[in-house]
Amino acid sequence: MTSVRLTLRNTTTQPLSCVKVGGQRLEAGMEMQPFNQITLGAEQTQTVNIYIDFGGKTQPASFDLSTDKGTYPVTLPPPAGELVVPLRMDSEVWGRLAGGLKGMHEHKLTLDRAPEGG
């Protein structure tokens, strides 16, 4: 899961209560662990963490931020590092997978051996 730090700021002179993650609109295979409900005093700032498993998807996680004053839509795209994970494999598997990547960005070239002493 990717840890996402949100800084929530109440810019009004009235407190906001029941601040929480409301409805979640996640793609199949995605998961989210929301933060616990908080209260933001007038002109107060608080940092919270949510945890999102993007499930290898390139689609953003969408959810609502709810308060006693209303509901606000939030969309968080996955960070590029979340979509790439290390994978151990032997040379046979590597050769098979690399062979499947041939395409329009493939370049081949033959280099002549450098002359002796040159």
Tab-separated table of C-alpha atoms in Angstrom:
chain	number	residue	atom	x	y	z
A	1	MET	CA	0.000	0.000	0.000
A	2	THR	CA	1.107	3.519	-0.749
A	3	SER	CA	1.009	5.968	2.133
A	4	VAL	CA	-0.534	9.284	1.108
A	5	ARG	CA	-0.142	12.212	3.491
A	6	LEU	CA	-2.960	14.742	3.266
A	7	THR	CA	-2.758	18.162	4.850
A	8	LEU	CA	-6.257	19.372	5.634
A	9	ARG	CA	-6.707	23.073	6.345
A	10	ASN	CA	-9.847	24.767	7.591
A	11	THR	CA	-9.703	28.275	6.140
A	12	THR	CA	-12.973	29.353	7.765
A	13	THR	CA	-13.677	30.879	11.168
A	14	GLN	CA	-16.045	28.008	12.040
A	15	PRO	CA	-14.951	24.526	13.185
A	16	LEU	CA	-15.444	21.556	10.854
A	17	SER	CA	-16.527	18.345	12.504
A	18	CYS	CA	-16.952	14.801	11.207
A	19	VAL	CA	-14.085	15.207	8.706
A	20	LYS	CA	-13.606	11.779	7.116
A	21	VAL	CA	-13.349	9.796	3.894
A	22	GLY	CA	-16.892	9.327	2.619
A	23	GLY	CA	-17.845	7.367	-0.469
A	24	GLN	CA	-15.023	5.583	-2.288
A	25	ARG	CA	-15.042	5.154	-6.073
A	26	LEU	CA	-12.176	2.725	-6.659
A	27	GLU	CA	-11.413	0.535	-9.662
A	28	ALA	CA	-11.671	-3.238	-9.196
A	29	GLY	CA	-8.551	-4.491	-7.414
A	30	MET	CA	-7.878	-1.209	-5.606
A	31	GLU	CA	-8.112	-0.832	-1.827
A	32	MET	CA	-8.034	2.103	0.566
A	33	GLN	CA	-7.565	2.438	4.313
A	34	PRO	CA	-8.960	5.853	5.283
A	35	PHE	CA	-7.949	7.998	8.245
A	36	ASN	CA	-10.039	8.130	11.424
A	37	GLN	CA	-12.658	10.866	11.640
A	38	ILE	CA	-11.275	14.184	12.909
A	39	THR	CA	-12.446	17.677	13.838
A	40	LEU	CA	-10.717	20.770	12.474
A	41	GLY	CA	-10.989	23.916	14.570
A	42	ALA	CA	-11.309	27.343	13.008
A	43	GLU	CA	-8.272	28.111	10.826
A	44	GLN	CA	-6.620	24.870	11.969
A	45	THR	CA	-4.412	22.548	9.881
A	46	GLN	CA	-3.984	18.833	10.479
A	47	THR	CA	-2.057	16.144	8.630
A	48	VAL	CA	-3.585	12.682	8.150
A	49	ASN	CA	-2.488	9.546	6.297
A	50	ILE	CA	-4.500	7.309	4.025
A	51	TYR	CA	-3.190	4.102	2.521
A	52	ILE	CA	-4.023	3.146	-1.050
A	53	ASP	CA	-3.245	-0.030	-2.947
A	54	PHE	CA	-3.629	0.980	-6.582
A	55	GLY	CA	-3.502	-2.693	-7.553
A	56	GLY	CA	-1.174	-1.953	-10.471
A	57	LYS	CA	-3.823	0.268	-12.049
A	58	THR	CA	-3.003	3.538	-13.759
A	59	GLN	CA	-6.417	4.947	-12.861
A	60	PRO	CA	-6.709	7.446	-9.990
A	61	ALA	CA	-8.328	6.658	-6.660
A	62	SER	CA	-11.471	8.755	-6.281
A	63	PHE	CA	-13.336	9.347	-3.050
A	64	ASP	CA	-15.293	11.976	-1.151
A	65	LEU	CA	-13.994	14.030	1.750
A	66	SER	CA	-17.013	14.548	3.993
A	67	THR	CA	-17.577	17.098	6.756
A	68	ASP	CA	-20.585	18.356	8.678
A	69	LYS	CA	-20.703	21.217	6.130
A	70	GLY	CA	-20.677	19.159	2.920
A	71	THR	CA	-18.971	16.591	0.715
A	72	TYR	CA	-16.029	17.308	-1.579
A	73	PRO	CA	-14.717	15.041	-4.374
A	74	VAL	CA	-11.018	14.045	-4.310
A	75	THR	CA	-9.029	12.319	-7.061
A	76	LEU	CA	-5.516	10.987	-6.408
A	77	PRO	CA	-3.465	9.600	-9.318
A	78	PRO	CA	-1.030	6.770	-8.538
A	79	PRO	CA	2.621	7.766	-8.177
A	80	ALA	CA	4.792	6.229	-10.905
A	81	GLY	CA	6.818	4.265	-8.343
A	82	GLU	CA	3.672	2.474	-7.164
A	83	LEU	CA	3.271	0.895	-10.585
A	84	VAL	CA	6.781	-0.583	-10.752
A	85	VAL	CA	7.858	-3.379	-8.437
A	86	PRO	CA	11.053	-5.467	-8.469
A	87	LEU	CA	10.691	-9.064	-9.592
A	88	ARG	CA	13.297	-11.820	-9.366
A	89	MET	CA	13.512	-14.195	-12.325
A	90	ASP	CA	16.008	-16.544	-13.873
A	91	SER	CA	17.621	-15.894	-17.263
A	92	GLU	CA	15.262	-18.288	-19.090
A	93	VAL	CA	12.175	-16.387	-17.917
A	94	TRP	CA	13.891	-13.068	-18.657
A	95	GLY	CA	14.694	-14.164	-22.207
A	96	ARG	CA	11.101	-15.259	-22.822
A	97	LEU	CA	9.622	-12.017	-21.438
A	98	ALA	CA	12.161	-9.776	-23.172
A	99	GLY	CA	11.424	-11.560	-26.454
A	100	GLY	CA	7.807	-10.503	-26.144
A	101	LEU	CA	8.762	-6.822	-25.971
A	102	LYS	CA	9.908	-6.523	-29.575
A	103	GLY	CA	8.256	-3.738	-31.487
A	104	MET	CA	8.571	-0.367	-33.108
A	105	HIS	CA	11.132	0.906	-30.583
A	106	GLU	CA	13.562	-1.936	-31.214
A	107	HIS	CA	16.899	-1.100	-32.795
A	108	LYS	CA	19.587	-3.505	-33.929
A	109	LEU	CA	23.117	-2.738	-34.960
A	110	THR	CA	26.262	-4.687	-35.652
A	111	LEU	CA	29.556	-3.297	-34.463
A	112	ASP	CA	32.779	-4.223	-36.168
A	113	ARG	CA	35.535	-5.333	-33.874
A	114	ALA	CA	37.969	-2.543	-33.096
A	115	PRO	CA	41.374	-2.956	-34.712
A	116	GLU	CA	44.121	-4.319	-32.495
A	117	GLY	CA	46.001	-1.564	-30.662
A	118	GLY	CA	43.505	1.078	-31.725
